[in-house]
CSV table of C-alpha atoms in Angstrom, one decimal:
chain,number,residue,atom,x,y,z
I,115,UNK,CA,-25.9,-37.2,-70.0
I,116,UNK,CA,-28.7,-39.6,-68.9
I,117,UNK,CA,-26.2,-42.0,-67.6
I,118,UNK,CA,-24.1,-39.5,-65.5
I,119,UNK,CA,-28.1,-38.0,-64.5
I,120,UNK,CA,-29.2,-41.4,-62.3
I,121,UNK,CA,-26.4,-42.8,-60.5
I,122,UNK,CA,-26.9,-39.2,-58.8
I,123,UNK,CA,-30.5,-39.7,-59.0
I,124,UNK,CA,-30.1,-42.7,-56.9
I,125,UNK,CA,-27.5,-40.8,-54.8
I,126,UNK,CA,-30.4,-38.6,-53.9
I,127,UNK,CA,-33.0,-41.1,-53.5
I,128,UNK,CA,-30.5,-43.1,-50.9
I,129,UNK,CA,-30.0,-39.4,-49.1
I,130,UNK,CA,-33.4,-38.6,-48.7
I,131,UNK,CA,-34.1,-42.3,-47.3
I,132,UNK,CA,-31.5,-41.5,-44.9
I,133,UNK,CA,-32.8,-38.5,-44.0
I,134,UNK,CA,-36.4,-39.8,-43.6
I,135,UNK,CA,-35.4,-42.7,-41.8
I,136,UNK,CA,-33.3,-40.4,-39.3
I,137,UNK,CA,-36.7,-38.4,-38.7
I,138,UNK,CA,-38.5,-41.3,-38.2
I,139,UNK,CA,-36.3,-42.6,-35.6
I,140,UNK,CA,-36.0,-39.5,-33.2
I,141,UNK,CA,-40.3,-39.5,-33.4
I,142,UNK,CA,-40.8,-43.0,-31.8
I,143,UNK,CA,-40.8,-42.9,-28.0
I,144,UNK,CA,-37.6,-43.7,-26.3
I,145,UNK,CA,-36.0,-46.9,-25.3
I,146,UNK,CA,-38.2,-46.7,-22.1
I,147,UNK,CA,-41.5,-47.3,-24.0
I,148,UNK,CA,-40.3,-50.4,-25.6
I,149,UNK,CA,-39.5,-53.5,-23.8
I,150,UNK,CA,-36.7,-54.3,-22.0
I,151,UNK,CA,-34.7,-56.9,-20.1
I,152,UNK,CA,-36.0,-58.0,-16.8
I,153,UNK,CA,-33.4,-56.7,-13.9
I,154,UNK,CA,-31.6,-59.4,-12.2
I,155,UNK,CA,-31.4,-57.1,-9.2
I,156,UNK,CA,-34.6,-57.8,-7.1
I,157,UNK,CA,-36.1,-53.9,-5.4
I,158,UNK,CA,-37.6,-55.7,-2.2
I,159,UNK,CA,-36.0,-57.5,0.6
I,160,UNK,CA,-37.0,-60.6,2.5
I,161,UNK,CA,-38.4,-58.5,4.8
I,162,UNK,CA,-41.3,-57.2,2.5
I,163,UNK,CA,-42.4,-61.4,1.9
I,164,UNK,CA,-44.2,-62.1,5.3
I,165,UNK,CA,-46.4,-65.7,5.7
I,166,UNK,CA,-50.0,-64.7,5.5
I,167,UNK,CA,-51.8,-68.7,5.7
I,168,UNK,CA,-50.6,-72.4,5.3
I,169,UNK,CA,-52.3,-75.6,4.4
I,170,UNK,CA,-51.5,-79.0,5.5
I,171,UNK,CA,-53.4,-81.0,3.0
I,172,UNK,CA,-54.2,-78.7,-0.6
I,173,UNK,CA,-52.5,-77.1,-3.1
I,174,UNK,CA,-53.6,-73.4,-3.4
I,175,UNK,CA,-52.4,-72.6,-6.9
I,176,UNK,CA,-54.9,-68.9,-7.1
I,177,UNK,CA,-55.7,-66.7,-4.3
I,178,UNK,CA,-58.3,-64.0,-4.9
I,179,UNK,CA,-58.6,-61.4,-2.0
I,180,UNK,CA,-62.1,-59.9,-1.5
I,181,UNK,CA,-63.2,-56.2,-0.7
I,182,UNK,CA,-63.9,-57.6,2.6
I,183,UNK,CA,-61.1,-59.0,4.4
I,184,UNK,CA,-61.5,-62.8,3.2
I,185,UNK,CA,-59.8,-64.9,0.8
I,186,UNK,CA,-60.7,-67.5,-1.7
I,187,UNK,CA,-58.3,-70.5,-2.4
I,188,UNK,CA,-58.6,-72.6,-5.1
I,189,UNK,CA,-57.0,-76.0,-4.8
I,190,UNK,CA,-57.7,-77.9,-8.1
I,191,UNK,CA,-58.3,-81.5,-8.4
I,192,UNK,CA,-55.9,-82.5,-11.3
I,193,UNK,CA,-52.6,-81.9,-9.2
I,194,UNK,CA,-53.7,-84.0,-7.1
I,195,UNK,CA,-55.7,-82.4,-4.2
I,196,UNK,CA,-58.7,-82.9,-2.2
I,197,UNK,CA,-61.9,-81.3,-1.4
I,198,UNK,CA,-62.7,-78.9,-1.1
I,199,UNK,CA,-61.9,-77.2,-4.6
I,200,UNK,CA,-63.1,-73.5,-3.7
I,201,UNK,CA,-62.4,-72.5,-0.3
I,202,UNK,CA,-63.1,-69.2,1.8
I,203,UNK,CA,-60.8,-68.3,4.3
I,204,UNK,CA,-62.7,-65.9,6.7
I,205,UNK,CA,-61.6,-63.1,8.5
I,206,UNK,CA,-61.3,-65.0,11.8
I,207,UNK,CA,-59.0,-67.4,10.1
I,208,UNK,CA,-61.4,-70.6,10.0
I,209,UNK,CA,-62.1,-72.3,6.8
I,210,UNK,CA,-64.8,-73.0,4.7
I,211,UNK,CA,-66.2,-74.8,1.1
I,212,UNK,CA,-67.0,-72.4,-1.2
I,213,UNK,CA,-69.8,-71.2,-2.0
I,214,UNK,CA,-70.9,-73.9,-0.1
I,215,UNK,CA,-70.3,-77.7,0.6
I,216,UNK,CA,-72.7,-78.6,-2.2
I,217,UNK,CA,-71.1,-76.6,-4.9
I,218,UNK,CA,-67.8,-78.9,-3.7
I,219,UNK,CA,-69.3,-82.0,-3.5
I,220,UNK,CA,-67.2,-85.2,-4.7
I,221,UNK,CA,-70.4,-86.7,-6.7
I,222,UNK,CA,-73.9,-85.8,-7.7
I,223,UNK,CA,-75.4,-83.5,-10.5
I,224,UNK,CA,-72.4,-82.2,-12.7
I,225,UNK,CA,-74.2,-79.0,-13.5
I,226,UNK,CA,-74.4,-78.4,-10.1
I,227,UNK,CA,-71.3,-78.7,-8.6
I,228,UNK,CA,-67.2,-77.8,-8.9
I,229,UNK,CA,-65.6,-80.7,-10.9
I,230,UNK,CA,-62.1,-79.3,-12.0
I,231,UNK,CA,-61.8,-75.8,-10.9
I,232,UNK,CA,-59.4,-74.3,-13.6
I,233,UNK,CA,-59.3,-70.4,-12.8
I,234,UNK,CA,-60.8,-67.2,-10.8
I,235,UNK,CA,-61.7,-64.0,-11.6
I,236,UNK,CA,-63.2,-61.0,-9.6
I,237,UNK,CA,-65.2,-58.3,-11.0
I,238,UNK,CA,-65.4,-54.6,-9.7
I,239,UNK,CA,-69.2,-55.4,-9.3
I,240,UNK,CA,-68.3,-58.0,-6.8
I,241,UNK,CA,-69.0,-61.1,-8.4
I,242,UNK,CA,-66.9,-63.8,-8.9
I,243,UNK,CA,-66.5,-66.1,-12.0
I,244,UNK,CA,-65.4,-69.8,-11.5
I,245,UNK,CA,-64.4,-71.5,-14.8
I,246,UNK,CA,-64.6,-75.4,-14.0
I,247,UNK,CA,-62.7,-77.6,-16.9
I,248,UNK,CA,-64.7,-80.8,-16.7
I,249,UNK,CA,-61.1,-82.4,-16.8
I,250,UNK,CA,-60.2,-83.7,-12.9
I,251,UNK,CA,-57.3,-85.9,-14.5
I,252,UNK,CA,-55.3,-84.0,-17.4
I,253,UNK,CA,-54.2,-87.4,-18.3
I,254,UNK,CA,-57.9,-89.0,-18.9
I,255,UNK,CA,-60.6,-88.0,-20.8
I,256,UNK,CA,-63.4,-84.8,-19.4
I,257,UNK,CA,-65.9,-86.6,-17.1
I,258,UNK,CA,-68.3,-83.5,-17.9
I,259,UNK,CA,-68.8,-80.4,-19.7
I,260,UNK,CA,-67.0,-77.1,-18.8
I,261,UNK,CA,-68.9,-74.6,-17.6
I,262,UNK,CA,-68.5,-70.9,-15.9
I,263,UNK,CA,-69.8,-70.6,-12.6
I,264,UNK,CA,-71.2,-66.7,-11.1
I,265,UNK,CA,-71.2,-66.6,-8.0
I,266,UNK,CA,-72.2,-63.4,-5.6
I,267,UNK,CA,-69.5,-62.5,-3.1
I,268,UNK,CA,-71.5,-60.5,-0.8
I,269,UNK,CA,-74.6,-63.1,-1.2
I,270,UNK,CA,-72.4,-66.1,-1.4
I,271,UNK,CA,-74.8,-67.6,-3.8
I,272,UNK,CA,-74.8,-69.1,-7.4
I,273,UNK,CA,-76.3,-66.6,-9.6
I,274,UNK,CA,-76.1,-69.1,-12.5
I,275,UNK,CA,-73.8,-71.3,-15.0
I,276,UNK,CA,-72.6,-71.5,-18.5
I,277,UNK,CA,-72.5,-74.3,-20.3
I,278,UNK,CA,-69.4,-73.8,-22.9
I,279,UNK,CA,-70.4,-75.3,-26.2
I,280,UNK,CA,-68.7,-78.7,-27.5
I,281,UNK,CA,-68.5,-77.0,-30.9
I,282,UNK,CA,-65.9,-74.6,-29.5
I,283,UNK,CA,-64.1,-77.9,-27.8
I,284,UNK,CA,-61.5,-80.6,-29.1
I,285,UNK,CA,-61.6,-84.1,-27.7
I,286,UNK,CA,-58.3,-82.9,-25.8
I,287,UNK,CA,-59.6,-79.6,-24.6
I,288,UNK,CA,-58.7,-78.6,-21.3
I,289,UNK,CA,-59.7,-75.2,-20.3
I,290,UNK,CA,-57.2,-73.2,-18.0
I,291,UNK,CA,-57.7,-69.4,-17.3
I,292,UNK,CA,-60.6,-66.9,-17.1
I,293,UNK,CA,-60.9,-63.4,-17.6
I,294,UNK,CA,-64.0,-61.6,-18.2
I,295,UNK,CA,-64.6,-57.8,-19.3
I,296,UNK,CA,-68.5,-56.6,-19.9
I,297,UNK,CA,-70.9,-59.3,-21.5
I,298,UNK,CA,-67.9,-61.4,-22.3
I,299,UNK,CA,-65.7,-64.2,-21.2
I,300,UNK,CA,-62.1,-65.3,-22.5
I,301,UNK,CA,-61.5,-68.9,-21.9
I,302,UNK,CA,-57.5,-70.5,-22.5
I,303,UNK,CA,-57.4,-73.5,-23.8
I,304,UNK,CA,-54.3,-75.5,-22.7
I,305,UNK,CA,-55.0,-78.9,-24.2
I,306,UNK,CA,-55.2,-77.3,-27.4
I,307,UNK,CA,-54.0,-74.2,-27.9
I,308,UNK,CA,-56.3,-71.2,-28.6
I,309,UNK,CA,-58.8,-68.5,-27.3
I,310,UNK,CA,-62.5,-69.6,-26.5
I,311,UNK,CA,-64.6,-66.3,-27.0
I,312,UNK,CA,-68.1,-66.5,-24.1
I,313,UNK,CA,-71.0,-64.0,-25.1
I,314,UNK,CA,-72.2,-64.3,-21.7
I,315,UNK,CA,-76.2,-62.9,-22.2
I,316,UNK,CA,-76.3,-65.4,-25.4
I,317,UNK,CA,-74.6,-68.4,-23.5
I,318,UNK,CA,-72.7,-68.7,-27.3
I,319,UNK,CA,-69.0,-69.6,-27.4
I,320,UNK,CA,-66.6,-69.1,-30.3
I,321,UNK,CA,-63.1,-70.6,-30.9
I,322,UNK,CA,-60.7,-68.0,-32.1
I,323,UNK,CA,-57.0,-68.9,-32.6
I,324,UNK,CA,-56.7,-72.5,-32.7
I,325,UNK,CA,-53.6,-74.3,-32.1
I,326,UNK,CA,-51.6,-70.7,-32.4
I,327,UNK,CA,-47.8,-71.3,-32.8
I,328,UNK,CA,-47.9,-68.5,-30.2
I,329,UNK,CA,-49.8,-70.2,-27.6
I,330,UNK,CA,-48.5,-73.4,-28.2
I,331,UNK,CA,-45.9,-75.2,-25.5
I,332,UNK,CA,-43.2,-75.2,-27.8
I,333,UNK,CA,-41.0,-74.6,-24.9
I,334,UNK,CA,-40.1,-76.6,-22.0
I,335,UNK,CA,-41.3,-75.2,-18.4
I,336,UNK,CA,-38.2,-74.2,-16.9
I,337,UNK,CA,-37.8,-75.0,-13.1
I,338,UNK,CA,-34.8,-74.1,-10.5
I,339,UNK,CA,-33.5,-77.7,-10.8
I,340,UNK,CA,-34.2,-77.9,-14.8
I,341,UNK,CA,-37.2,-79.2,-17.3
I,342,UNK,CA,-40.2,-79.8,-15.1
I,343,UNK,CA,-41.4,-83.2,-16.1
I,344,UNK,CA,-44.1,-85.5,-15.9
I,345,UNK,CA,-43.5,-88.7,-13.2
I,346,UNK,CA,-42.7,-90.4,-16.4
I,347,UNK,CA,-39.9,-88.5,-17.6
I,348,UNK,CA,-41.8,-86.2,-20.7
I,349,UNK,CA,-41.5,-82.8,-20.2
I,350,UNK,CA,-44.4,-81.3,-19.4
I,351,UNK,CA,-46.1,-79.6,-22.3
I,352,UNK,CA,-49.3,-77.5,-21.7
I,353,UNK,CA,-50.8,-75.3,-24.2
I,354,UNK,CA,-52.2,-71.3,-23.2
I,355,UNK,CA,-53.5,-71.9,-20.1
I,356,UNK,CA,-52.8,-68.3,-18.3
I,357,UNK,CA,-55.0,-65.5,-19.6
I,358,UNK,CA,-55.8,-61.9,-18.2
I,359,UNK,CA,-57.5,-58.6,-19.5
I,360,UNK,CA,-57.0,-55.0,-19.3
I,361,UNK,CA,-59.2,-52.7,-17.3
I,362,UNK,CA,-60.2,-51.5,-20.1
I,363,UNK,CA,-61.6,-54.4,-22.0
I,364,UNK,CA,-59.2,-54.1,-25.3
I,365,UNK,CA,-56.4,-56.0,-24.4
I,366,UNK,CA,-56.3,-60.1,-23.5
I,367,UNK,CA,-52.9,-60.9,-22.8
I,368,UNK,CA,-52.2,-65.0,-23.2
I,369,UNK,CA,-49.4,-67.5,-22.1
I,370,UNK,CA,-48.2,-71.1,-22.3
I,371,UNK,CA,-46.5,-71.0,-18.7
I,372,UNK,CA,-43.2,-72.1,-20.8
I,373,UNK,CA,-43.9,-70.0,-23.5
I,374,UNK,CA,-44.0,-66.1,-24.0
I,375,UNK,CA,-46.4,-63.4,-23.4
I,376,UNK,CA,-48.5,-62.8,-26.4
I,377,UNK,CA,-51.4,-59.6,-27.0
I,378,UNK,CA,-54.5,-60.1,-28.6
I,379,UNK,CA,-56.6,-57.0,-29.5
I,380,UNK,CA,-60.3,-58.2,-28.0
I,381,UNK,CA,-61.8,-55.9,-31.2
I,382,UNK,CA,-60.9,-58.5,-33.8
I,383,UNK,CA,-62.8,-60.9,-32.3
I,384,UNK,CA,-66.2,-59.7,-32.8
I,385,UNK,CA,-64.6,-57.5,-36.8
I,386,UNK,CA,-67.0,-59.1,-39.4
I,387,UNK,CA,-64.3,-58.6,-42.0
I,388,UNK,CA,-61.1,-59.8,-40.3
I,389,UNK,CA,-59.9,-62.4,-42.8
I,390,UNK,CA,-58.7,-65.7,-41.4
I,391,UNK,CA,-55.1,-64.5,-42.6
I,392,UNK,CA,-55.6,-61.3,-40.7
I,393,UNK,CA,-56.5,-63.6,-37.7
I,394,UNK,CA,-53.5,-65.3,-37.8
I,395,UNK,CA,-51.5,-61.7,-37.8
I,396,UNK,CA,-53.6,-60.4,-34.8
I,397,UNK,CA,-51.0,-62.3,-31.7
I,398,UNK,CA,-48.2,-60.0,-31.0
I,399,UNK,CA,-45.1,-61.5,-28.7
I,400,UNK,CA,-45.5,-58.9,-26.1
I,401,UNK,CA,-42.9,-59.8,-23.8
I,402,UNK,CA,-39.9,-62.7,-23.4
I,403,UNK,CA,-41.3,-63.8,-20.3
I,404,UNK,CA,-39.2,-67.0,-18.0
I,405,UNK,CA,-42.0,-69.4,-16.9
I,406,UNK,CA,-44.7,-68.7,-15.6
I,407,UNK,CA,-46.6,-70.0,-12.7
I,408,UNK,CA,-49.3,-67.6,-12.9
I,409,UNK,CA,-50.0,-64.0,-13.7
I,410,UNK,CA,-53.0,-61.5,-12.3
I,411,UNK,CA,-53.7,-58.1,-13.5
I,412,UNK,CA,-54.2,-54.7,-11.4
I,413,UNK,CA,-56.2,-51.9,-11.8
I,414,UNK,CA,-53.9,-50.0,-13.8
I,415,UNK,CA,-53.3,-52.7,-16.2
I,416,UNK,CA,-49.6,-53.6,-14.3
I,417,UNK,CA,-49.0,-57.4,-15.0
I,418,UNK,CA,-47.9,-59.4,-12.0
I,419,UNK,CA,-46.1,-62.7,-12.9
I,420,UNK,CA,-44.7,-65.7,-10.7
I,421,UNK,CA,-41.6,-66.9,-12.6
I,422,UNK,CA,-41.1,-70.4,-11.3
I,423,UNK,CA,-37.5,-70.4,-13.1
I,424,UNK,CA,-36.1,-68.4,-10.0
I,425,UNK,CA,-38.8,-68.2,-7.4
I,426,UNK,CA,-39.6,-64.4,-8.2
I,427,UNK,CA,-42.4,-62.0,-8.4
I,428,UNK,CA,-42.4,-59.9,-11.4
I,429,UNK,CA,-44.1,-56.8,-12.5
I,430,UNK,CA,-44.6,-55.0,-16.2
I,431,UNK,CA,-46.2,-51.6,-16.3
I,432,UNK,CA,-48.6,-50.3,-19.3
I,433,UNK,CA,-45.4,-49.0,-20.4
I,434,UNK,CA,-43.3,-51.6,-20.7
I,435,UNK,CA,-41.5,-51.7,-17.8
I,436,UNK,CA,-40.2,-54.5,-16.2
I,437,UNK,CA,-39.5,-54.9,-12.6
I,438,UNK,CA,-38.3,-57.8,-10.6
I,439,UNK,CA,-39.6,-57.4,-7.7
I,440,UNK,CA,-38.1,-59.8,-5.4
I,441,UNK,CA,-36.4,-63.1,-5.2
I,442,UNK,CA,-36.8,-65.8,-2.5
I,443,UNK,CA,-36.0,-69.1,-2.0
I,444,UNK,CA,-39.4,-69.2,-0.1
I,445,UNK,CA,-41.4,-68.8,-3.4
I,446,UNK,CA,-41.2,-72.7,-4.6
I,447,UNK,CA,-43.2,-73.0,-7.6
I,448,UNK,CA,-45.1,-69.7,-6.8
I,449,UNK,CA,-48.6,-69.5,-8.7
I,450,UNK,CA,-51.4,-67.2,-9.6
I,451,UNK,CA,-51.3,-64.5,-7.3
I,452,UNK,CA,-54.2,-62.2,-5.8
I,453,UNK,CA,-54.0,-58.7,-5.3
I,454,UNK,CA,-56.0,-57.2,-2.3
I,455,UNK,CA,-56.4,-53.5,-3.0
I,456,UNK,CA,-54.2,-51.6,-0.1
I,457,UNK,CA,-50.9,-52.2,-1.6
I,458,UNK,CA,-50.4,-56.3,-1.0
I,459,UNK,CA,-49.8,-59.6,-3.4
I,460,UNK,CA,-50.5,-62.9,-1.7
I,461,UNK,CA,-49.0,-65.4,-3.7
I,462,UNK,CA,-49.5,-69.0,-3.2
I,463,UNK,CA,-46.2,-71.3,-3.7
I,464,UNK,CA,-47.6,-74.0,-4.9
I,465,UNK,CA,-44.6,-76.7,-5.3
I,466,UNK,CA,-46.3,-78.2,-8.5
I,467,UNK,CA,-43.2,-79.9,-9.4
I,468,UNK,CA,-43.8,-82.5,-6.5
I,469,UNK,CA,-47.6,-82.4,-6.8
I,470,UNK,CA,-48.9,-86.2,-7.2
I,471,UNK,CA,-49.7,-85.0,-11.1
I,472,UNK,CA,-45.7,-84.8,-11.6
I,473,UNK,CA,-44.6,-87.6,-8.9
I,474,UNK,CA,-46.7,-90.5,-10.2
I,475,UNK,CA,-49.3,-90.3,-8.0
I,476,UNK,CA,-47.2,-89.8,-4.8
I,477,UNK,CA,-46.8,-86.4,-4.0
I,478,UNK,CA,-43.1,-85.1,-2.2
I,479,UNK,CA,-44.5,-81.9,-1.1
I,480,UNK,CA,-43.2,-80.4,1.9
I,481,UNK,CA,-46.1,-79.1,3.8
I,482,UNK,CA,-47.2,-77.1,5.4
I,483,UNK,CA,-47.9,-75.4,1.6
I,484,UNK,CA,-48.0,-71.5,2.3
I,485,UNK,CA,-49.2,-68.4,1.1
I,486,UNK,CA,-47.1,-65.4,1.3
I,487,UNK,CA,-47.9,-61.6,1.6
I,488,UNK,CA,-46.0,-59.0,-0.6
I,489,UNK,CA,-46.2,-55.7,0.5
I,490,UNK,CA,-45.9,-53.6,-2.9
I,491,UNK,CA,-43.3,-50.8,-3.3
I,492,UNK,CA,-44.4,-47.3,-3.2
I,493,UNK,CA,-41.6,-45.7,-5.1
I,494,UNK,CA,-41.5,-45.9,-8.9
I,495,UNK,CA,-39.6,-48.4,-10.7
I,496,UNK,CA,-35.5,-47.9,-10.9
I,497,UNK,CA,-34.4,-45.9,-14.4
């Protein structure tokens, strides 16, 4: 009797798990919730991609718009450009160093000037963060210490610095990326890969995910005519060096430009009893992005991503939608964009791949380079 009692057992055990499981399925969210592919249909024409600025002589490769009308450029140092690193372009179109000439000086007082600008970010309150790497030639050793730079947009002043701490560092440390929520600042490191954690009142800094298979270039940086390499032939490998935060302050979202998105919940950082095993755990692969020339973040936590791979501008809502929102041959190399608060993107098309950094010193660029405007859509994504 026993024997002839469990295989029916089972058979009940196997019924209920089916059962259960079938429950389970119809209560988590529909298909819509979870990611998807990316469309290969772009929503916007040419027409919605109008030129907005050019530059004969830098390499913009962030724009931030401000509340006001201007525009700040950053044209790092490490691709090859010159002076001046942090520029202002004012409402009547002229030019200017920013926030002033001596902030982009070429020489003098390290603490006290720009020496590899390496990412921008704009609070609601107006102010302005500058993270500057220390690293002007990615293929030589830092000529100073990184430090984050607050700067006043309305006063167009310094409000002060942050020295980052060479505990948090390693010799090949090259910061990349910014984003800032509250009393604290989230740093990319993409010399070696991991998450530098700023407590901005105690000037402290902890490392936090070092050298993270997730935010490690284990994949090569896809370009329209292949692997984008160095003037040596190498393919370029760089480490997290795009970060960005939600409005909210609980999410930091991370990526190797070749690599894919990955989510870090900001709470475990500062968890007194998160294991380093647990630590390890915390990165979740939160989209399969192409590669990226730079991402920025709205108000309503929609990502905004430049995908050098086809020369597009792509979008992914807090709930997991993806939208491609147009394609152009225009956007060569397109890089952190800047959004301006009344419905437009300017993005920036940087043409890294024939910066100086990738050409051996001689850079190919075909200039004028120019920044583009991207009026949004207004309709909800396609279903």
């Amino acid at each position: 009797m026993t024997r002839r009692t469990r295989p029916f057992s089972g058979f009940r055990r196997a019924l209920a798990l089916t059962t259960l499981t079938a429950s389970l399925a119809a209560a988590l969210p529909t298909s819509a919730a979870w990611a998807v592919h990316m469309p290969k249909v772009p929503e916007l024409t040419a027409s919605a991609l109008t030129p907005f600025t050019q530059s004969e002589k830098q390499i913009w490769d962030a724009v931030v718009p401000l509340p006001d009308g201007r525009m700040l450029f950053e044209a790092p140092a490490w691709v090859g450009n010159p002076g001046p690193q942090l520029s202002v372009r004012n409402t009547d179109g002229s030019f200017t160093p920013y926030p002033d000439a001596d902030w982009n000086a070429g020489e003098g007082d390290s603490s006290r000037r720009i020496i590899a600008a390496a990412g921008l970010t704009l609070l609601p309150d107006g102010t302005l963060w500058v993270l500057d790497s220390g690293v002007p030639d990615r293929k030589a050793p830092p000529v100073a210490q990184p430090k984050l730079i607050h700067i006043d947009t309305r006063k167009n002043i310094v409000l002060g610095t942050i020295a980052i701490e060479k505990t948090a560092l390693h010799p090949d440390s090259i910061l990349s990326g910014v984003a800032v929520y509250g009393n604290t600042a989230y740093l990319a490191d993409s010399g070696v890969a991991g998450v530098l954690v700023v407590d901005i009142p105690a000037a402290s800094t902890r490392r936090f995910l070092d050298r993270h298979p997730a935010l490690t270039a284990t994949r090569p940086i896809q370009i329209p005519g292949g692997t984008l390499n160095w003037g040596d032939g190498r393919p370029a490998a760089i480490d997290s060096s795009m970060i960005a935060i939600s409005p909210d302050g609980r999410w930091i979202v991370l990526q190797a430009p070749g690599n894919y998105l990955a989510r870090v919940d900001t709470s475990t950082f500062t968890d007194p009893d998160i294991t380093p095993a647990a630590m390890e755990e915390i990165v979740t692969q939160w989209y399969k992005t192409p590669s990226l020339g730079g991402m920025t973040i709205g108000p309503d936590g929609t990502l905004y991503w430049s995908d050098v791979s086809t020369g597009s501008i792509l979008s992914y809502s807090t709930g997991r939608i993806p939208r491609r929102l147009i394609t152009d041959p225009r956007l060569t190399y397109p890089g952190t964009p800047g959004l301006d608060g009344h419905g437009h993107l300017f993005v920036p098309t940087m043409q890294l791949d024939h910066s100086a950094a990738f050409q051996n010193g001689k850079a190919t660029v075909k200039w004028p380079v120019t920044v583009y405007q991207l009026t949004l859509p207004t309709t909800p994504p396609p279903t």
